[in-house]
Short mmCIF file of N, CA and C and ligand atoms in Angstrom, two decimals:
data_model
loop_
_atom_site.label_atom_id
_atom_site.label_comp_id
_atom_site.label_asym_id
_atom_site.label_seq_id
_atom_site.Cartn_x
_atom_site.Cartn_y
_atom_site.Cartn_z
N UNK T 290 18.89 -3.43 -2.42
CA UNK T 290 17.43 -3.21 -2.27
C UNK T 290 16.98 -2.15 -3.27
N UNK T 291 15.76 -2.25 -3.86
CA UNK T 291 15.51 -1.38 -4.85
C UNK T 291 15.33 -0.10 -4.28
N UNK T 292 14.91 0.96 -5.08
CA UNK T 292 14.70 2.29 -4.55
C UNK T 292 14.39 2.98 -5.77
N UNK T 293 13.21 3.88 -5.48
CA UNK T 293 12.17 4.88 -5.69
C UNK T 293 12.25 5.93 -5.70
N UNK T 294 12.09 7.18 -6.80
CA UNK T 294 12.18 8.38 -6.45
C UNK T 294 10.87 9.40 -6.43
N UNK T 295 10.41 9.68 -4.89
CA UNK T 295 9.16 10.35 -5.30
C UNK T 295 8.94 11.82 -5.30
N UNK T 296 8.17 12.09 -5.84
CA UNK T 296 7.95 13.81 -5.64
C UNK T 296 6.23 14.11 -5.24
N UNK T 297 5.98 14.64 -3.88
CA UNK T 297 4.76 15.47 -3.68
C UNK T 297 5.27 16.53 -4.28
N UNK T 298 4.14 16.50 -5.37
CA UNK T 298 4.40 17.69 -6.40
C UNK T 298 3.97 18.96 -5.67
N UNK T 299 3.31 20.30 -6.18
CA UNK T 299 3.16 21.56 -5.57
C UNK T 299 1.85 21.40 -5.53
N UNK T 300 0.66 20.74 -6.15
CA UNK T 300 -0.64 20.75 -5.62
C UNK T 300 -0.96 20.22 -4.15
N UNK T 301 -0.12 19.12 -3.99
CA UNK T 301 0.03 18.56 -2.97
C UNK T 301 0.37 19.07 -1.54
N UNK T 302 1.52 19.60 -1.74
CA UNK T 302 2.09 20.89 -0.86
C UNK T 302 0.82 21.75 -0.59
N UNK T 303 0.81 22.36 -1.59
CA UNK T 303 -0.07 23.77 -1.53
C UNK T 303 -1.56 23.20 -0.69
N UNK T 304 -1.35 21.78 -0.82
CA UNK T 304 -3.16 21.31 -0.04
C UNK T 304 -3.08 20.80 1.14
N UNK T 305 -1.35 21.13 1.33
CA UNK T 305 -1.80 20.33 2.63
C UNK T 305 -1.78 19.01 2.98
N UNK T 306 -1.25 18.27 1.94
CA UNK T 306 -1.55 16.48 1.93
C UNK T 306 0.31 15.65 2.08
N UNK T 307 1.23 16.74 2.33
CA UNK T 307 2.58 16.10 2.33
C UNK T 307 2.48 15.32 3.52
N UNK T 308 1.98 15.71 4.67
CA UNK T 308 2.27 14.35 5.48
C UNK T 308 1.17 13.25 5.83
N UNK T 309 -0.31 13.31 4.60
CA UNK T 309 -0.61 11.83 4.44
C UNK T 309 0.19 11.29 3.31
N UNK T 310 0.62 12.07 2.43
CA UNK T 310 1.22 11.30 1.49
C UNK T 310 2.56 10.43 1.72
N UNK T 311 3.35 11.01 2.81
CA UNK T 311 4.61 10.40 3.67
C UNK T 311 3.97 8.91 4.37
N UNK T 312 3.16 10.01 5.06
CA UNK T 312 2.46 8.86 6.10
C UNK T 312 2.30 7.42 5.58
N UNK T 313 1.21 7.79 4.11
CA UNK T 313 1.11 6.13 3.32
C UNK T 313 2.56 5.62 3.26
N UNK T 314 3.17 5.99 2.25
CA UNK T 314 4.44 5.13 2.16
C UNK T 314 5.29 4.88 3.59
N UNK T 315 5.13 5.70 4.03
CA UNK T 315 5.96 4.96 5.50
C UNK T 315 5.65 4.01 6.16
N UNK T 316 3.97 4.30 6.55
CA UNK T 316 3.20 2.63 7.07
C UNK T 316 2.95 1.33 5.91
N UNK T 317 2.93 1.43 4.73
CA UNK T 317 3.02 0.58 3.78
C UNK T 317 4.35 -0.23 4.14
N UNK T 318 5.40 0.33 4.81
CA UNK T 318 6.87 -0.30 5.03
C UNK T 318 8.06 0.00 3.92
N UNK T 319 7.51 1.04 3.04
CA UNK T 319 8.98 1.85 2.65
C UNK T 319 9.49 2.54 3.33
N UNK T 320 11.20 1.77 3.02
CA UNK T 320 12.17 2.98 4.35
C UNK T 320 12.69 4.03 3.43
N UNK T 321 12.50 5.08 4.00
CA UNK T 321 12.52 6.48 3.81
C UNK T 321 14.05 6.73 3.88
N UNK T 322 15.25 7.15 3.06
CA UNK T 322 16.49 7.27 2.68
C UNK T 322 17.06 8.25 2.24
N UNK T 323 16.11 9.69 2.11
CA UNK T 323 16.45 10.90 1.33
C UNK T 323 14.77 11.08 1.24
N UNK T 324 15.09 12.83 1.73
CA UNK T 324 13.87 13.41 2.05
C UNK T 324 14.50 14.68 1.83
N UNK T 325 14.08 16.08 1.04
CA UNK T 325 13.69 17.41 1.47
C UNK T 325 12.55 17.95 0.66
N UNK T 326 12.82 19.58 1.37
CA UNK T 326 11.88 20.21 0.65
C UNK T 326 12.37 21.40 -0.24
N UNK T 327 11.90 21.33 -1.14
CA UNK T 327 13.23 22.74 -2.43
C UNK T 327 11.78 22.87 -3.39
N UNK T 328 12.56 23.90 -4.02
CA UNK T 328 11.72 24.90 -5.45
C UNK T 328 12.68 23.73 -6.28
N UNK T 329 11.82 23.69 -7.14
CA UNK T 329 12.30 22.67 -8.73
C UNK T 329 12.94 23.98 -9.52
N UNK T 330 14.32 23.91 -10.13
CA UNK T 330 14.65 24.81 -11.22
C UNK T 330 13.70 24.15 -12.28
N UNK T 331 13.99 25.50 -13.81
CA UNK T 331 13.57 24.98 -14.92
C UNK T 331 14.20 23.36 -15.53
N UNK T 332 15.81 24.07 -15.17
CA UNK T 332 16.69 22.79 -15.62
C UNK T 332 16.46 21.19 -15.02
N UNK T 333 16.37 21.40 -14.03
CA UNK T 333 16.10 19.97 -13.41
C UNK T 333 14.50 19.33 -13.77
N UNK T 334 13.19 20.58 -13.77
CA UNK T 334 12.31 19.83 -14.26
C UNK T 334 12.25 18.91 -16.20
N UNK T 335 13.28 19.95 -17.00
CA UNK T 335 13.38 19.58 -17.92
C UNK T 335 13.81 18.26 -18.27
N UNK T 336 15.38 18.43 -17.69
CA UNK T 336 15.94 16.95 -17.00
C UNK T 336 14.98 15.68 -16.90
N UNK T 337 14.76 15.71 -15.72
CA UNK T 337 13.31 15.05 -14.61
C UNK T 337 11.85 14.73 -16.46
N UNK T 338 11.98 15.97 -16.59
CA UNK T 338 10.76 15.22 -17.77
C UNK T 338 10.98 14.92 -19.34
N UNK T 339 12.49 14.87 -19.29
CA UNK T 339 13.04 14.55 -20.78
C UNK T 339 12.21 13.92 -21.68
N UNK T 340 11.83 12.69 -21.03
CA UNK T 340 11.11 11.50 -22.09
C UNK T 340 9.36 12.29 -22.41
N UNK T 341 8.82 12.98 -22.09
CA UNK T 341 8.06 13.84 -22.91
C UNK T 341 8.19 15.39 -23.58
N UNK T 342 9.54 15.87 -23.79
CA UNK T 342 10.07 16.69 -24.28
C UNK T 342 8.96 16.68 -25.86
N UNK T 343 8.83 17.52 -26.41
CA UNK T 343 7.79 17.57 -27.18
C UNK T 343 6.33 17.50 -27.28
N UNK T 344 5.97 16.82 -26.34
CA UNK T 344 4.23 16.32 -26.20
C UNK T 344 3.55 17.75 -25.92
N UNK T 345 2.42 17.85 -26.79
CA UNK T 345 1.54 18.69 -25.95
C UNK T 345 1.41 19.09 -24.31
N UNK T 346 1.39 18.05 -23.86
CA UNK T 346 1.27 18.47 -22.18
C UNK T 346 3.05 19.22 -21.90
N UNK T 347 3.54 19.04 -22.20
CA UNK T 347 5.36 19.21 -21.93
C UNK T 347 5.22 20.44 -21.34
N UNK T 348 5.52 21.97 -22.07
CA UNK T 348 5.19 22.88 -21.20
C UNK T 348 4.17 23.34 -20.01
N UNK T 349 3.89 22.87 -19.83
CA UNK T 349 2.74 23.10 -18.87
C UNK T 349 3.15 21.97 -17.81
N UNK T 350 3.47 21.04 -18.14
CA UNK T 350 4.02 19.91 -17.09
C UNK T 350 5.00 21.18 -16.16
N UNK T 351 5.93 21.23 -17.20
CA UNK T 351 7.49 22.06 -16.87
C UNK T 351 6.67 23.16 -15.90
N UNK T 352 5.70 23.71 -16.49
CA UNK T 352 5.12 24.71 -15.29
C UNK T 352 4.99 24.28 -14.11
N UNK T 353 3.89 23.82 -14.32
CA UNK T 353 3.14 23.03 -12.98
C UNK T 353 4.55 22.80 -12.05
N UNK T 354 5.56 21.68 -12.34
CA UNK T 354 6.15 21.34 -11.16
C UNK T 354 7.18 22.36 -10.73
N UNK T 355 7.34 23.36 -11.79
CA UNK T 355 8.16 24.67 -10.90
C UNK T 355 7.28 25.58 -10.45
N UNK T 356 6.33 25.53 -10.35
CA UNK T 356 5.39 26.38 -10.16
C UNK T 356 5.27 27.08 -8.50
N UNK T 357 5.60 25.70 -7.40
CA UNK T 357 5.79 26.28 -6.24
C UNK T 357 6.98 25.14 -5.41
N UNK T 358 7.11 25.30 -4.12
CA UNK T 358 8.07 23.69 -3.67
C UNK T 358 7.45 22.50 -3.41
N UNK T 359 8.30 21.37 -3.87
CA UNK T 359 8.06 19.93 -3.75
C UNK T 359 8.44 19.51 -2.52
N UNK T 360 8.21 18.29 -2.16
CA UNK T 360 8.96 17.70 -0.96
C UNK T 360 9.40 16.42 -1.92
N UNK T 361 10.33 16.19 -2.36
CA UNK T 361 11.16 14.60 -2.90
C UNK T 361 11.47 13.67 -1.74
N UNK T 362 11.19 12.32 -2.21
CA UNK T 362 11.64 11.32 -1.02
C UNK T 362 12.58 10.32 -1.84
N UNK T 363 13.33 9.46 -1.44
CA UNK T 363 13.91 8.64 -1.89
C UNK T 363 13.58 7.47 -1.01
N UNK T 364 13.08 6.41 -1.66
CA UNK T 364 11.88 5.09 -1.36
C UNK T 364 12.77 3.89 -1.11
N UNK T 365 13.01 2.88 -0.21
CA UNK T 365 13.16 1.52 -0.56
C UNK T 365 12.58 0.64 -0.16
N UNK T 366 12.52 -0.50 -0.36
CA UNK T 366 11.86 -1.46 0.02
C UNK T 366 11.91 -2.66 -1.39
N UNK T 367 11.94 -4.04 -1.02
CA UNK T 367 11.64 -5.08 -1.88
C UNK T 367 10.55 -4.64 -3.15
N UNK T 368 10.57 -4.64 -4.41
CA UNK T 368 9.83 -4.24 -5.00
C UNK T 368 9.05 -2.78 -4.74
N UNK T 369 10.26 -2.06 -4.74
CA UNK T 369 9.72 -0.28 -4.15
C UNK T 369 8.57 0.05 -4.88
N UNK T 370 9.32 0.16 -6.75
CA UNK T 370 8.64 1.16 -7.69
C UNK T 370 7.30 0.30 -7.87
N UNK T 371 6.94 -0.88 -7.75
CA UNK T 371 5.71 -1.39 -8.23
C UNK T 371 5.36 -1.12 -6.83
N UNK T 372 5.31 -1.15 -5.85
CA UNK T 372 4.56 -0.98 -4.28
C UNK T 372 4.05 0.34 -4.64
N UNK T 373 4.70 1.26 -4.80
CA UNK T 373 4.16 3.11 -4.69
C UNK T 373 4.01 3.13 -6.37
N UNK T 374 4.29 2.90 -7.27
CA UNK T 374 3.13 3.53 -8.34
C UNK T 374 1.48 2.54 -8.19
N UNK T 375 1.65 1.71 -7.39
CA UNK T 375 0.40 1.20 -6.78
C UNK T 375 -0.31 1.60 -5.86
N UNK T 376 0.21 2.10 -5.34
CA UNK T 376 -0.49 3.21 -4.57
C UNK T 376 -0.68 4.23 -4.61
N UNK T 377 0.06 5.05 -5.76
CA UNK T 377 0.16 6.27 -6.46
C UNK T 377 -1.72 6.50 -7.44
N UNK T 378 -1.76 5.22 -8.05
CA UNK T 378 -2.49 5.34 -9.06
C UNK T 378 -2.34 5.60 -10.23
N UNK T 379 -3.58 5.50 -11.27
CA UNK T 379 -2.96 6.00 -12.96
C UNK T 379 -2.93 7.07 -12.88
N UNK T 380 -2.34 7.51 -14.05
CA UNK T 380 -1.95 8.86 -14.60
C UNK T 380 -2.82 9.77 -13.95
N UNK T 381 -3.57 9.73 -14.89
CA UNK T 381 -5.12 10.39 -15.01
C UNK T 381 -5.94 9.88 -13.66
N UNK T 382 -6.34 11.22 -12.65
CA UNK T 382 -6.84 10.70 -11.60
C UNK T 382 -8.29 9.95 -12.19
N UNK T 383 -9.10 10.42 -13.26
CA UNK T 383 -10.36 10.00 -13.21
C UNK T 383 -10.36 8.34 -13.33
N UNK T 384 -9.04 7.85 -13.82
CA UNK T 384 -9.01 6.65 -14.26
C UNK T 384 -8.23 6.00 -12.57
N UNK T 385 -7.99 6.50 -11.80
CA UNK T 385 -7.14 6.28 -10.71
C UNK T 385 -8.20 5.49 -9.91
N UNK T 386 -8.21 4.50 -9.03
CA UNK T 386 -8.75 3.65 -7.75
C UNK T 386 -9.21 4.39 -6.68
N UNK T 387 -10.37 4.26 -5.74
CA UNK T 387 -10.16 4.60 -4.64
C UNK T 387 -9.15 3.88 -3.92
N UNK T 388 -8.38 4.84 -3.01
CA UNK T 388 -7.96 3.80 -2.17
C UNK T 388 -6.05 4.17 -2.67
N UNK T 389 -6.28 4.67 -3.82
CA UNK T 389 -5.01 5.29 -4.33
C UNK T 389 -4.59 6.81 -4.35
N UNK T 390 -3.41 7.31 -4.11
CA UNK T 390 -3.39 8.60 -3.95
C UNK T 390 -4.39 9.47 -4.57
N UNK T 391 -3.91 9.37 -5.79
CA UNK T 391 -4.39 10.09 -6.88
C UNK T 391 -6.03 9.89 -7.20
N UNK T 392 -6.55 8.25 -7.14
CA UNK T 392 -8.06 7.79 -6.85
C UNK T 392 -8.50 8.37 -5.26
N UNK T 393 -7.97 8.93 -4.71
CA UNK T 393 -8.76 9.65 -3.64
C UNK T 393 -8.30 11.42 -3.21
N UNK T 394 -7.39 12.07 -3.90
CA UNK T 394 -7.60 12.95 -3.79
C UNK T 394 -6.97 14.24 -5.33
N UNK T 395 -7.26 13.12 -6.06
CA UNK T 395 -7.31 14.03 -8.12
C UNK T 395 -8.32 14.30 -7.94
N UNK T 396 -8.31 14.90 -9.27
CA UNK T 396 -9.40 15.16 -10.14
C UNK T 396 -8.64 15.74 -11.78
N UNK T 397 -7.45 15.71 -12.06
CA UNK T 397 -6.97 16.42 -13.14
C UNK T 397 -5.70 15.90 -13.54
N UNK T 398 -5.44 15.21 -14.47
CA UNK T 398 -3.95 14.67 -14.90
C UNK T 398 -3.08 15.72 -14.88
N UNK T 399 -3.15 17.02 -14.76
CA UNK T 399 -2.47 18.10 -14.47
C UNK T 399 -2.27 18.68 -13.23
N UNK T 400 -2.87 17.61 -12.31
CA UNK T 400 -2.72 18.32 -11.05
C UNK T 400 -2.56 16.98 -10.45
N UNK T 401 -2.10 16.16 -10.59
CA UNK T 401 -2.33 14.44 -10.19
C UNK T 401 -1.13 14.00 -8.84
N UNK T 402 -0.62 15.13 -8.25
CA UNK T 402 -0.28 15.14 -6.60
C UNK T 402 1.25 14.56 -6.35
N UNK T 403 1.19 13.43 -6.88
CA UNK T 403 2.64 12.72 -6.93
C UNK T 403 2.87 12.02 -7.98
N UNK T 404 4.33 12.25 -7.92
CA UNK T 404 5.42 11.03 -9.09
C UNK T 404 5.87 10.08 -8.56
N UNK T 405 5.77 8.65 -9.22
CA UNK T 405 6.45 7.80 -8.43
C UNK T 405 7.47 7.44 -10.08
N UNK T 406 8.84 6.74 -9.71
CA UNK T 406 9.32 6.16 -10.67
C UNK T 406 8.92 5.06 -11.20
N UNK T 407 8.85 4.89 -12.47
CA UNK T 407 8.07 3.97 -13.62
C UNK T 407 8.62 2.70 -13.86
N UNK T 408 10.38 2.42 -12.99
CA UNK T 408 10.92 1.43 -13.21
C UNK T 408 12.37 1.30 -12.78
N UNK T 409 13.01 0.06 -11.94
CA UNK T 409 14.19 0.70 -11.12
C UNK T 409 14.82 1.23 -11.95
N UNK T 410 15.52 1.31 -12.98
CA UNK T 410 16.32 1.80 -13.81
C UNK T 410 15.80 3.12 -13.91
N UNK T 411 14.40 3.83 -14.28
CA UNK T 411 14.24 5.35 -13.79
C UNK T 411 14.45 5.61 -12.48
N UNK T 412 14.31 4.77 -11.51
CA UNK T 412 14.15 5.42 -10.36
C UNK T 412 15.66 5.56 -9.55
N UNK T 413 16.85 4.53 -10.29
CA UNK T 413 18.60 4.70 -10.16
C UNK T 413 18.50 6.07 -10.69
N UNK T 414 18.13 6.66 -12.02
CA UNK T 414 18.34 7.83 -12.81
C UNK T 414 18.11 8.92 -12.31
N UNK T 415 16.25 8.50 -11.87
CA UNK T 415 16.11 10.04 -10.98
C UNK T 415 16.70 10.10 -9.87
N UNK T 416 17.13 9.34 -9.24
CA UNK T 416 17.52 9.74 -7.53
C UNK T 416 18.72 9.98 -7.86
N UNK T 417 19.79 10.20 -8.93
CA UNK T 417 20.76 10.48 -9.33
C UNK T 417 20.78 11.94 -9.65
N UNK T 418 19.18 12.18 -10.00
CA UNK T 418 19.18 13.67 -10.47
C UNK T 418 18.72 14.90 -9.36
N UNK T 419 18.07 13.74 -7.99
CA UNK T 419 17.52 14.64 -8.15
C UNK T 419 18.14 14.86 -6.17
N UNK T 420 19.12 13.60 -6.08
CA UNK T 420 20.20 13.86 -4.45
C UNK T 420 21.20 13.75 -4.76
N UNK T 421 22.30 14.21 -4.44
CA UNK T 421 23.83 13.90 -3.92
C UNK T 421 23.66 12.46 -3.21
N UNK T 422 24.49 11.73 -3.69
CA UNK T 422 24.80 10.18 -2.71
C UNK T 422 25.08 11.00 -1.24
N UNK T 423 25.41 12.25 -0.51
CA UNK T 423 25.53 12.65 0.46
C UNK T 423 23.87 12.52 1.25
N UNK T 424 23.23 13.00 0.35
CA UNK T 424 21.74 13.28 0.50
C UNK T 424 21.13 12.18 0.73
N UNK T 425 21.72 10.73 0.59
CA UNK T 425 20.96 9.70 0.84
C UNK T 425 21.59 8.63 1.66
N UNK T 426 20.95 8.51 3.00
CA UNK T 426 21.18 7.67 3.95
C UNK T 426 20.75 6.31 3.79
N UNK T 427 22.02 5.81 4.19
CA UNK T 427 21.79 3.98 4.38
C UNK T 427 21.38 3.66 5.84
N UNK T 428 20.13 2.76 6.63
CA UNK T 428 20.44 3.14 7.66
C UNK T 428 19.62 1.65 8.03
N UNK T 429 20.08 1.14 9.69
CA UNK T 429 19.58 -0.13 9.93
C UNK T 429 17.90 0.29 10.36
N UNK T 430 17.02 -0.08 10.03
CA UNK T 430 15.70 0.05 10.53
C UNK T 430 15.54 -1.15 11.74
N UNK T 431 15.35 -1.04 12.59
CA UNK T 431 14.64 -2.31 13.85
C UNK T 431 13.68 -2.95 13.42
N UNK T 432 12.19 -2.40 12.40
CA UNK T 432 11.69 -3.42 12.30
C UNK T 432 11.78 -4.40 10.90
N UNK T 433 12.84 -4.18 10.60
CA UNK T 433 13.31 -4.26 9.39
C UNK T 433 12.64 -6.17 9.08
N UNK T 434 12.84 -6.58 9.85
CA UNK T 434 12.24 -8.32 10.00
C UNK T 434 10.81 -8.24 9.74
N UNK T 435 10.27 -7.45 10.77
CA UNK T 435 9.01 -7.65 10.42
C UNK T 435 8.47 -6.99 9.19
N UNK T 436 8.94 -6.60 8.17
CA UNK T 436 8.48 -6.22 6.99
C UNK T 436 9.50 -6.57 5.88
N UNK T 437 10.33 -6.79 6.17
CA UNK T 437 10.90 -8.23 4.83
C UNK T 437 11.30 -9.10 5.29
N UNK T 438 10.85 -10.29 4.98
CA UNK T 438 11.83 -11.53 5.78
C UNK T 438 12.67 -12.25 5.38
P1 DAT S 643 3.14 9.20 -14.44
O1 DAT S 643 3.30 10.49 -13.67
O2 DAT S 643 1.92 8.45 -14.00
O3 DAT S 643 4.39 8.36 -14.44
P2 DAT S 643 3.81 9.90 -17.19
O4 DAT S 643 5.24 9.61 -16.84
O5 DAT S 643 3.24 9.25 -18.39
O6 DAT S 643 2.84 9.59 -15.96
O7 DAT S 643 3.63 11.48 -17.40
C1 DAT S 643 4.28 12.38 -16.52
C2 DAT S 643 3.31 13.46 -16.15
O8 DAT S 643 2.92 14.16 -17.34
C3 DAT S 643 1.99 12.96 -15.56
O9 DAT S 643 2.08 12.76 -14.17
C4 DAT S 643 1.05 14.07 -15.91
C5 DAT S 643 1.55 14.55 -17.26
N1 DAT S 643 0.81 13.90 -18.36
C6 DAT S 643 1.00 12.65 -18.83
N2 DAT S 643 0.14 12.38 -19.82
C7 DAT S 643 -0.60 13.50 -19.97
C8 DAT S 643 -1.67 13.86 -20.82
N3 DAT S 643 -2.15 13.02 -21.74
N4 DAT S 643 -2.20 15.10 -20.68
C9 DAT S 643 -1.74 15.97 -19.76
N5 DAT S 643 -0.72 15.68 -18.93
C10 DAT S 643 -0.17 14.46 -19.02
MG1 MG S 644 6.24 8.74 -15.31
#
């Protein structure tokens, strides 16, 4: 089954929105497999944001997500990463949906609430970076029928 690596970043935290942001993906019918809450080192955000290493935004990214603690989840479900960056929204909240995280509670591509992974192959990578296989539970869900069949 595929799997997702997400992060309520520290705006998120700091507002108060970690358990609608759980909440969506949990009633959407992603099973939840790895969950805490930690301070981001420098190293791991660097890690975590390799593929814009250089860009203008880069330092300030690196800020922002060490800036205070995250809550990370580890996502599955049939087609995880396209389910939650769909519900995540674009980048840029102004360009984001209502109805999408980021289209209902952005306002700033620098402050844009959560990460979802961009593709299973990032989202094998990050959940590699960012749990111990200890850290992530396999587990039978009951309503597991009624949301994949
Ligand atoms: P996403 O988080 O939607 O996967 P991304 O991987 O392209 O977006 O970029 C990672 C983060 O970097 C993004 O959440 C916010 C920041 N970022 C991206 N493009 C930016 C830009 N043009 N200006 C400022 N920050 C940007
Ligand atoms: Mg990305």
């Amino acid at each position: 089954m595929e799997r997702t690596l997400i992060i309520v970043k520290p705006d998120a935290v700091q507002r108060g929105l970690t358990g609608e942001i759980i909440r969506r993906f949990e009633q959407r019918g992603l099973k939840i497999v790895g969950m805490k809450f930690m301070q981001v080192s420098r190293e791991l955000a660097q890690k975590h944001y390799a593929e814009h290493e250089g860009k203008p935004f880069y330092e300030g990214l690196v800020a922002y997500i060490t800036s205070s603690p995250v809550v990370v989840l580890a996502l599955e479900a049939k087609n995880c990463v396209e389910l939650a960056r769909n519900m995540i929204g674009k980048t840029k909240p102004v360009e984001a949906l209502p109805g999408t995280i980021r289209g209902d509670f952005g306002v700033e591509v620098g402050r844009n609430l959560v990460h979802g992974s961009d593709s299973p192959t990032s989202g094998e990578r990050e959940l590699a970076l960012w749990f111990t296989p200890q850290e992530l539970t396999g587990w039978a869900r009951v309503v597991e029928p009624w949301i994949h069949e």
